[in-house]
mmCIF file of the C-alpha atoms, coordinates in Angstrom:
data_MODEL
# 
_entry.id   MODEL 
# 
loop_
_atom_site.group_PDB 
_atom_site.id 
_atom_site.type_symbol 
_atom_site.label_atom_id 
_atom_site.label_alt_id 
_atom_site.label_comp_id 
_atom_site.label_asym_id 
_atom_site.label_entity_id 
_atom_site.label_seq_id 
_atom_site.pdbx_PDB_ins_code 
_atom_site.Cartn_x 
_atom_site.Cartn_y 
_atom_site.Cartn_z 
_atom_site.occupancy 
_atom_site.B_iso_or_equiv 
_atom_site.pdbx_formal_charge 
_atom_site.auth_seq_id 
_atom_site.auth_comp_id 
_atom_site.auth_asym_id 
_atom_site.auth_atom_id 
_atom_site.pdbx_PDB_model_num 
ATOM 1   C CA . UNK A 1 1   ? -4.526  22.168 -10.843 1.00 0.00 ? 1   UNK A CA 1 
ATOM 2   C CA . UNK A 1 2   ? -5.515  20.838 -7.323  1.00 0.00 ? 2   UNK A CA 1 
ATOM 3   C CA . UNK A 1 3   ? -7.988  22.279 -5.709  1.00 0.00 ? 3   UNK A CA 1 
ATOM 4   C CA . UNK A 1 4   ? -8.531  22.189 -1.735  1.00 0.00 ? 4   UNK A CA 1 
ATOM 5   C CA . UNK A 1 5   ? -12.602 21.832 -1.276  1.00 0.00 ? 5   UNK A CA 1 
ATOM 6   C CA . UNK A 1 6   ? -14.840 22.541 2.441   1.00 0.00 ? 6   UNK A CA 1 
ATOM 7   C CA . UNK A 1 7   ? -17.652 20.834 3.027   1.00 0.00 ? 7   UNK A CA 1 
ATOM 8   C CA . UNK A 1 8   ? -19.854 23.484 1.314   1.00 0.00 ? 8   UNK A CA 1 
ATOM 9   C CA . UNK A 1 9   ? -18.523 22.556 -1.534  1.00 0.00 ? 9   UNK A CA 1 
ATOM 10  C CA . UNK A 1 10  ? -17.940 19.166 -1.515  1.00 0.00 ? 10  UNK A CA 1 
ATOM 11  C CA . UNK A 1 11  ? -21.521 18.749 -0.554  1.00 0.00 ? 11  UNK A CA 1 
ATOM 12  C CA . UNK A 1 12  ? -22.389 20.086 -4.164  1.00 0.00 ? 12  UNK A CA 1 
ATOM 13  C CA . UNK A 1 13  ? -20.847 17.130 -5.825  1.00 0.00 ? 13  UNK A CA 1 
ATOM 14  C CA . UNK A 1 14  ? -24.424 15.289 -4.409  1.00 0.00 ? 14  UNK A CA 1 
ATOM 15  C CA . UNK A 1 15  ? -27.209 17.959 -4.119  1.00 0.00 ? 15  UNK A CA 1 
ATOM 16  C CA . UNK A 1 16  ? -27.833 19.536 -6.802  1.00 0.00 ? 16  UNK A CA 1 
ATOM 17  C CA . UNK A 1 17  ? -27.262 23.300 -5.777  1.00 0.00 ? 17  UNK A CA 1 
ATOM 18  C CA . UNK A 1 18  ? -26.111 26.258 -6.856  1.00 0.00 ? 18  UNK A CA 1 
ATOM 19  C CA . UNK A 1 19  ? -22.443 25.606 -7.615  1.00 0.00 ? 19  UNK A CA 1 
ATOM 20  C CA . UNK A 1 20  ? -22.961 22.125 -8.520  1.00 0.00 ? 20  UNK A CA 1 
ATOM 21  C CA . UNK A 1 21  ? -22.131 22.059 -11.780 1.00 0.00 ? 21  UNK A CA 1 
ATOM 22  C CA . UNK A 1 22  ? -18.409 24.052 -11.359 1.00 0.00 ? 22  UNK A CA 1 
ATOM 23  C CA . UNK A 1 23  ? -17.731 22.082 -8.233  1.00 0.00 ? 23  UNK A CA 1 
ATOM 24  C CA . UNK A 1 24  ? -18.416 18.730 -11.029 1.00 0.00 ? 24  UNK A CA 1 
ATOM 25  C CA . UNK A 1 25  ? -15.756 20.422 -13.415 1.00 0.00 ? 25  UNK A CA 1 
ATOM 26  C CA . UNK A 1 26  ? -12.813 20.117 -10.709 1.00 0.00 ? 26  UNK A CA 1 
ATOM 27  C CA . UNK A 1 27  ? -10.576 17.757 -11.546 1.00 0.00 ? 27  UNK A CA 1 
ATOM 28  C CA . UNK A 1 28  ? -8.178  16.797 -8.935  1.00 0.00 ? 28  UNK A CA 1 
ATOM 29  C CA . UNK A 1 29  ? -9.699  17.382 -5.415  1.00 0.00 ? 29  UNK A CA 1 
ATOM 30  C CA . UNK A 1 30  ? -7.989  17.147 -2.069  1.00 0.00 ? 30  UNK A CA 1 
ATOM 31  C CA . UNK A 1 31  ? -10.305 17.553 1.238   1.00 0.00 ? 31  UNK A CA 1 
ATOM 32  C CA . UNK A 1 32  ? -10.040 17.781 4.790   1.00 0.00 ? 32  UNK A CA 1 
ATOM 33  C CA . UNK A 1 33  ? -10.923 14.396 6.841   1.00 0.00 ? 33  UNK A CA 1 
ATOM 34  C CA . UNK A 1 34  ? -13.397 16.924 8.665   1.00 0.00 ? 34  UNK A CA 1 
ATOM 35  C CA . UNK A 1 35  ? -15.954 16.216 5.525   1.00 0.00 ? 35  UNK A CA 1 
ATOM 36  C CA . UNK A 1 36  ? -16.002 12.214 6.348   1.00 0.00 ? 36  UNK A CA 1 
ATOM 37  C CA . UNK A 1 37  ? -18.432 13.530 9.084   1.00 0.00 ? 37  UNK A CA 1 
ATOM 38  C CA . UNK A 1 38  ? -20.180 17.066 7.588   1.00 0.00 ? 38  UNK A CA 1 
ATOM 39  C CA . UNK A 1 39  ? -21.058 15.861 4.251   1.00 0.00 ? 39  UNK A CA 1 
ATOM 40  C CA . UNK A 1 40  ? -23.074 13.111 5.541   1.00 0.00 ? 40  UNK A CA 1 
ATOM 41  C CA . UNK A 1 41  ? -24.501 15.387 8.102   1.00 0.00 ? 41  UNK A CA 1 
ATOM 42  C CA . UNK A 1 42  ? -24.972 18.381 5.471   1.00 0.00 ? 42  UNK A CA 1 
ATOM 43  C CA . UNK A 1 43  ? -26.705 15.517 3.786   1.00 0.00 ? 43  UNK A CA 1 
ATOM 44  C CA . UNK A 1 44  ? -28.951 14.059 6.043   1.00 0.00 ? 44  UNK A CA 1 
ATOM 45  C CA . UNK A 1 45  ? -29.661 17.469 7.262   1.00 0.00 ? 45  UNK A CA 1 
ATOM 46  C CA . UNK A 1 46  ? -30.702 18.285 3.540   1.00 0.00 ? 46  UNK A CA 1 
ATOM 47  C CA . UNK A 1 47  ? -32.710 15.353 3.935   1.00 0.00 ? 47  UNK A CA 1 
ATOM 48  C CA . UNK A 1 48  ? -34.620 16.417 6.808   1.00 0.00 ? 48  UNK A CA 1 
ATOM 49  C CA . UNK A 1 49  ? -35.495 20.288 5.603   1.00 0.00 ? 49  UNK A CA 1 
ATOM 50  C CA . UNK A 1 50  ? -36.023 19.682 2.011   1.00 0.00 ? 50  UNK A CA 1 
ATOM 51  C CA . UNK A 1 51  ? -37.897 16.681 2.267   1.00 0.00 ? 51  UNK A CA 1 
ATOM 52  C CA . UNK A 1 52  ? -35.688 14.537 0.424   1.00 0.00 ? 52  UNK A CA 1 
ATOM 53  C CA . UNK A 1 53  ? -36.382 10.536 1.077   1.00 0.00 ? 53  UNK A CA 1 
ATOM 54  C CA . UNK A 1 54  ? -34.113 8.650  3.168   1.00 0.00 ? 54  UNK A CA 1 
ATOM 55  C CA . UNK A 1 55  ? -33.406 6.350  0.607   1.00 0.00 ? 55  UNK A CA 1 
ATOM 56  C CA . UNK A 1 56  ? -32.206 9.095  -1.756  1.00 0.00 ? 56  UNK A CA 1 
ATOM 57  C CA . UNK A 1 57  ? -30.019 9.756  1.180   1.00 0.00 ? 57  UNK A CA 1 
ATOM 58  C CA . UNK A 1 58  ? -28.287 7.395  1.920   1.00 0.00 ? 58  UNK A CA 1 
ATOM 59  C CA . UNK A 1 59  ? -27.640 6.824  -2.127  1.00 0.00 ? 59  UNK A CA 1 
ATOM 60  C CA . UNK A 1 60  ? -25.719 10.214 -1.828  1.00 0.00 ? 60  UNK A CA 1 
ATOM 61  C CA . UNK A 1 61  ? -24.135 9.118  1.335   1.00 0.00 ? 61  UNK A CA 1 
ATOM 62  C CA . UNK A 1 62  ? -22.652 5.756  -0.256  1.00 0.00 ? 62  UNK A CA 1 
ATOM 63  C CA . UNK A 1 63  ? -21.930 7.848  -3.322  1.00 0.00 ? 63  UNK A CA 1 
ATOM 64  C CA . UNK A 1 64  ? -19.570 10.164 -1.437  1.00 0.00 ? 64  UNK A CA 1 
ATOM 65  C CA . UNK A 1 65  ? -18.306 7.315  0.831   1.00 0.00 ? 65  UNK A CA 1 
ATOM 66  C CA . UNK A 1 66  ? -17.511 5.491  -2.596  1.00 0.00 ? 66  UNK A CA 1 
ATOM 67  C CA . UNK A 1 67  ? -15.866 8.682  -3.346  1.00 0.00 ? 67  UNK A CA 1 
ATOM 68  C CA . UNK A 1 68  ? -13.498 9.346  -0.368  1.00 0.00 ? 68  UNK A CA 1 
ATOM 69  C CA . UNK A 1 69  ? -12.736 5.145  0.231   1.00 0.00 ? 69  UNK A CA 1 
ATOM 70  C CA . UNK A 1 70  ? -13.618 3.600  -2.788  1.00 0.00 ? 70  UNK A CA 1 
ATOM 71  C CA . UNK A 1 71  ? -11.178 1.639  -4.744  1.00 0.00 ? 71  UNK A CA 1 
ATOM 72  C CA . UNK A 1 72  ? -12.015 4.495  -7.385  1.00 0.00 ? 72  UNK A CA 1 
ATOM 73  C CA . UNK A 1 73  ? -11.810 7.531  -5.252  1.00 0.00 ? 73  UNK A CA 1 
ATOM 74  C CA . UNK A 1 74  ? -12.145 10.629 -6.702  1.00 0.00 ? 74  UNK A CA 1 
ATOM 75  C CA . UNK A 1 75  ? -11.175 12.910 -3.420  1.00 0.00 ? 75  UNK A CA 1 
ATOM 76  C CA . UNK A 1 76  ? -7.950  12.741 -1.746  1.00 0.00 ? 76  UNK A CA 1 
ATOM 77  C CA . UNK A 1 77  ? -7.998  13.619 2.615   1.00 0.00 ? 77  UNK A CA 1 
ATOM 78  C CA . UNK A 1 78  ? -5.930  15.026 4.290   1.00 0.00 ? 78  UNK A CA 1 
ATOM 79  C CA . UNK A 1 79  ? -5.663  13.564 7.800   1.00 0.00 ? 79  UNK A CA 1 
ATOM 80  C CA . UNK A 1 80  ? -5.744  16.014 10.496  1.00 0.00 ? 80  UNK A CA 1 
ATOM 81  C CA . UNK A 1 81  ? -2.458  16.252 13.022  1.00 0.00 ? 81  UNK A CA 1 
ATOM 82  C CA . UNK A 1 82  ? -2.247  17.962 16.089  1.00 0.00 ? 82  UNK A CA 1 
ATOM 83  C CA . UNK A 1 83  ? -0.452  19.737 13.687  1.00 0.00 ? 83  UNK A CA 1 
ATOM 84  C CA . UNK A 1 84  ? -3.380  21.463 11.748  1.00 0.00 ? 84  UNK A CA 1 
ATOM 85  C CA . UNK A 1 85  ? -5.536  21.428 14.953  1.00 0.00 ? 85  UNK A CA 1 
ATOM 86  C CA . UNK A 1 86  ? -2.882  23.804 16.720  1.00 0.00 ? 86  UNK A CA 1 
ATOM 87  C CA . UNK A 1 87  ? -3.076  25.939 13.462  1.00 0.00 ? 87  UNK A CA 1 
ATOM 88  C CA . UNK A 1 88  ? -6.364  26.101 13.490  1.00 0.00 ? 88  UNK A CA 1 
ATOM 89  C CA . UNK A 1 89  ? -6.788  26.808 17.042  1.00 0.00 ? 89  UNK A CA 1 
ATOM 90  C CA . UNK A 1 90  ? -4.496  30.160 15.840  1.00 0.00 ? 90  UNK A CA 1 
ATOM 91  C CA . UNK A 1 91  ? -6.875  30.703 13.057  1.00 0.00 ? 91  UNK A CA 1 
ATOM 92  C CA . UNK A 1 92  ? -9.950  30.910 15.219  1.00 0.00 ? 92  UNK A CA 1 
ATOM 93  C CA . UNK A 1 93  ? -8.193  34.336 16.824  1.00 0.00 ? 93  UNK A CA 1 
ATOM 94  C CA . UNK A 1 94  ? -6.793  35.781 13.908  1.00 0.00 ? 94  UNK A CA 1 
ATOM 95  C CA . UNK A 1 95  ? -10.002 35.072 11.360  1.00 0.00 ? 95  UNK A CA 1 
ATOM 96  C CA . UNK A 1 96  ? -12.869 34.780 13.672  1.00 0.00 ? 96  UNK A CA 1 
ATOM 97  C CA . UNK A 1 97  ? -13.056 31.314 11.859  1.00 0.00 ? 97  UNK A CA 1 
ATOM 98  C CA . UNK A 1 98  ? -15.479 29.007 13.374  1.00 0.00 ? 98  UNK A CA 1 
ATOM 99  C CA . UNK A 1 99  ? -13.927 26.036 14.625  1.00 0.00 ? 99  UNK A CA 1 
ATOM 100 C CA . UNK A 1 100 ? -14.676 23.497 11.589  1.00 0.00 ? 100 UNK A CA 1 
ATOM 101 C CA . UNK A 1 101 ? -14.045 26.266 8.814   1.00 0.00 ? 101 UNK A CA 1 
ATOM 102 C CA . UNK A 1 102 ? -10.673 26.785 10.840  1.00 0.00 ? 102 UNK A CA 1 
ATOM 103 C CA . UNK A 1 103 ? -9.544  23.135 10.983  1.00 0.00 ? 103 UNK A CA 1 
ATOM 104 C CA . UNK A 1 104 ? -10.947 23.732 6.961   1.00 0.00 ? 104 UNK A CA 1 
ATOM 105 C CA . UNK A 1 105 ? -8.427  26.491 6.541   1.00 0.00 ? 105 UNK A CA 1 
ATOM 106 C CA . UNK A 1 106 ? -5.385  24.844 8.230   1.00 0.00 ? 106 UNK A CA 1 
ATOM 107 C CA . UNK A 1 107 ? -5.710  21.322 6.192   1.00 0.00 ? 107 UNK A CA 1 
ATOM 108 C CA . UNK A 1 108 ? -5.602  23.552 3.226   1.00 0.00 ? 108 UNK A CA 1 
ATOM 109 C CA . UNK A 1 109 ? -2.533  25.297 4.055   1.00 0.00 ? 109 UNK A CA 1 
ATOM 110 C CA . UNK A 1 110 ? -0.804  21.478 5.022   1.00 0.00 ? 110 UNK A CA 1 
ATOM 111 C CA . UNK A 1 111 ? -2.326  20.604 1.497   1.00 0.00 ? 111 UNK A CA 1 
ATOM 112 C CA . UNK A 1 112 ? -0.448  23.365 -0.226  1.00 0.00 ? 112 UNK A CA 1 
ATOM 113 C CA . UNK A 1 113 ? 2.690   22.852 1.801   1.00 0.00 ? 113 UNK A CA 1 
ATOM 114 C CA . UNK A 1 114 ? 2.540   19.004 0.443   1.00 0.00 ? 114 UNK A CA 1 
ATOM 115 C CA . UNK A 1 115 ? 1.563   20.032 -3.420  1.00 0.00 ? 115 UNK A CA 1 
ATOM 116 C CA . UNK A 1 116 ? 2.477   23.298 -4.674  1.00 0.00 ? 116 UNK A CA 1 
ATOM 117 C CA . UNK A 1 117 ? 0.102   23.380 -7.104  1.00 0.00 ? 117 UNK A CA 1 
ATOM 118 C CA . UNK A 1 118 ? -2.918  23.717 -4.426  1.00 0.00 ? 118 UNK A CA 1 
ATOM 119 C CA . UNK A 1 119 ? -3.120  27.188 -4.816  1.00 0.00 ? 119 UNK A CA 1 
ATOM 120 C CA . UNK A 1 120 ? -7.151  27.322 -5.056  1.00 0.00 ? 120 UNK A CA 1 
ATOM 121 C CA . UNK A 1 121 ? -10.139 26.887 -2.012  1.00 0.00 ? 121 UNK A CA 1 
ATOM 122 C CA . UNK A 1 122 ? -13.555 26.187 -3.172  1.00 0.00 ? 122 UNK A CA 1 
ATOM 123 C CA . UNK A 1 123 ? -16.041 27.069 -0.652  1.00 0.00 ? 123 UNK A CA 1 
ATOM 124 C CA . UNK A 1 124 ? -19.091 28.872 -0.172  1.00 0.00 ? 124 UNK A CA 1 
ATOM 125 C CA . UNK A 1 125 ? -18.849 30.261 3.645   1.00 0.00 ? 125 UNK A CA 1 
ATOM 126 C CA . UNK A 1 126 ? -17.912 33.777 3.816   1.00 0.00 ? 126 UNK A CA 1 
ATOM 127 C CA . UNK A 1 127 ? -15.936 33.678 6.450   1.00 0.00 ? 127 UNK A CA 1 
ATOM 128 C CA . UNK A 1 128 ? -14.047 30.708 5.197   1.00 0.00 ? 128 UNK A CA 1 
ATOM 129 C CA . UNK A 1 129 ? -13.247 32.286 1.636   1.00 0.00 ? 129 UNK A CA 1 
ATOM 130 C CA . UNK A 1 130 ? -12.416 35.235 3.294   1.00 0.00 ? 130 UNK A CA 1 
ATOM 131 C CA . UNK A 1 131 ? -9.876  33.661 5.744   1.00 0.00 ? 131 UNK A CA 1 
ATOM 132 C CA . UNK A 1 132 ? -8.600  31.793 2.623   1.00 0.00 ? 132 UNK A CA 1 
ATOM 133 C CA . UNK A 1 133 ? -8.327  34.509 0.573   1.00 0.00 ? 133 UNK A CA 1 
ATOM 134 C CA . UNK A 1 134 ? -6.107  36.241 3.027   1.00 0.00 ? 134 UNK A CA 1 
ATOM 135 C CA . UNK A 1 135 ? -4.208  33.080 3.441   1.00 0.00 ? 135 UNK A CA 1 
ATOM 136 C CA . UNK A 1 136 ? -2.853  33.403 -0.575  1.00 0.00 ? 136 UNK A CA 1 
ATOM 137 C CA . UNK A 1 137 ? -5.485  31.168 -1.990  1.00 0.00 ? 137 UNK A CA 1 
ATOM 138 C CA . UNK A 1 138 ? -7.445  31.859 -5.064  1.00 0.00 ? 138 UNK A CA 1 
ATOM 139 C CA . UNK A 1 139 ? -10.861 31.475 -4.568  1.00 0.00 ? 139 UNK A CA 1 
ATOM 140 C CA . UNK A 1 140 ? -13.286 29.013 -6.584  1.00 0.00 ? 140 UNK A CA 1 
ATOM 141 C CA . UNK A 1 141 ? -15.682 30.389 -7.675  1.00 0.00 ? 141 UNK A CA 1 
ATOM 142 C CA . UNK A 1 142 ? -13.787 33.682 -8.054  1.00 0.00 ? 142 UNK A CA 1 
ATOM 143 C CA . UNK A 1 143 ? -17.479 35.459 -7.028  1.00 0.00 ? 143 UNK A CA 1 
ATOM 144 C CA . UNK A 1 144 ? -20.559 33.966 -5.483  1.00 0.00 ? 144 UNK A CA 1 
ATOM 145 C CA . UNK A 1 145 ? -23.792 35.124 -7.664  1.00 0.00 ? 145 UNK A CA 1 
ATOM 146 C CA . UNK A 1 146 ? -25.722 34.295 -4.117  1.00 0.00 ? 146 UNK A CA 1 
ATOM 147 C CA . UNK A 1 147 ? -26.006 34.979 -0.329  1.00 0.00 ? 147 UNK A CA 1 
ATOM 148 C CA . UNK A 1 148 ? -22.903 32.494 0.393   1.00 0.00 ? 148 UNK A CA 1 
ATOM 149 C CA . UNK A 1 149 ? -23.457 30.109 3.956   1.00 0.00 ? 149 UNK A CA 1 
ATOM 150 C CA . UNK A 1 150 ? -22.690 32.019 7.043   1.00 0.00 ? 150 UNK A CA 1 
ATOM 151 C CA . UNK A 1 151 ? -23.514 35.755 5.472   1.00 0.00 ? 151 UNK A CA 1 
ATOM 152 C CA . UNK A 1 152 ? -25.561 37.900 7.583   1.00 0.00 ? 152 UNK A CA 1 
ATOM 153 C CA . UNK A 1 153 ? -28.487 39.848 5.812   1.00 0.00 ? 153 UNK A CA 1 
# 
């Protein structure tokens, strides 16, 4: 099964977080180009809150760069097209999406379109999952055990 990943997911595959180890289990996943730029910033942002050393870093950075370019890539991107920006644009009004998590949303949907076996979103933002369960996808993970990013409490 492919799976479409966000960023708050994809960001698991290099901090260890909670989530970490199902987002590991995937198998085959396709991503938005969006995450060339918010991983590394999720990252680096990591970096400067939790006090994790530059160095360490930019290991994880390469890691994931290795990951998305590498001659051994393990993520497949979806380009974005005026296309999927247009979509998302509509998915801002209809959602509430943020801007990112809609651009998210509407690579997913081109990703499904492309591979009919994309059925699934793994994310962590409640608006996202919520936009993407409304959009037909199955959500991964099915629950979140914890406040997921973007919930108000």
């Amino acid at each position: 099964m492919t799976v479409f990943a966000d960023t708050s997911a994809i960001v698991k595959l290099y901090a260890d977080e909670v989530g970490s180890e199902m987002v590991r289990s995937l198998e085959a996943v396709t991503v938005s180009q969006l995450c060339r730029v918010e991983v590394p910033a999720a990252l680096w942002r990591k970096s400067r809150t939790n006090g994790l050393p530059a160095s360490d870093t930019l290991i994880l950075v390469r890691l994931f760069e290795n990951d998305l370019f590498g001659a051994d890539a393990v993520l497949a991107p979806i380009r974005i097209t005026s296309g999927i920006l247009d979509d998302a644009a509509r998915l801002t009004e209809i959602h509430g999406l943020r801007a990112y998590d809609a651009v998210q949303l509407a690579t997913a949907k081109v990703a499904r379109e492309v591979d009919s076996d994309c059925r699934s979103m793994a994310a962590f933002d409640f608006q996202l999952r919520t936009a993407s369960a409304r959009a037909g996808f199955l959500l991964i993970p099915a629950e979140l055990n914890h406040p997921p990013v973007g919930s108000v409490q």
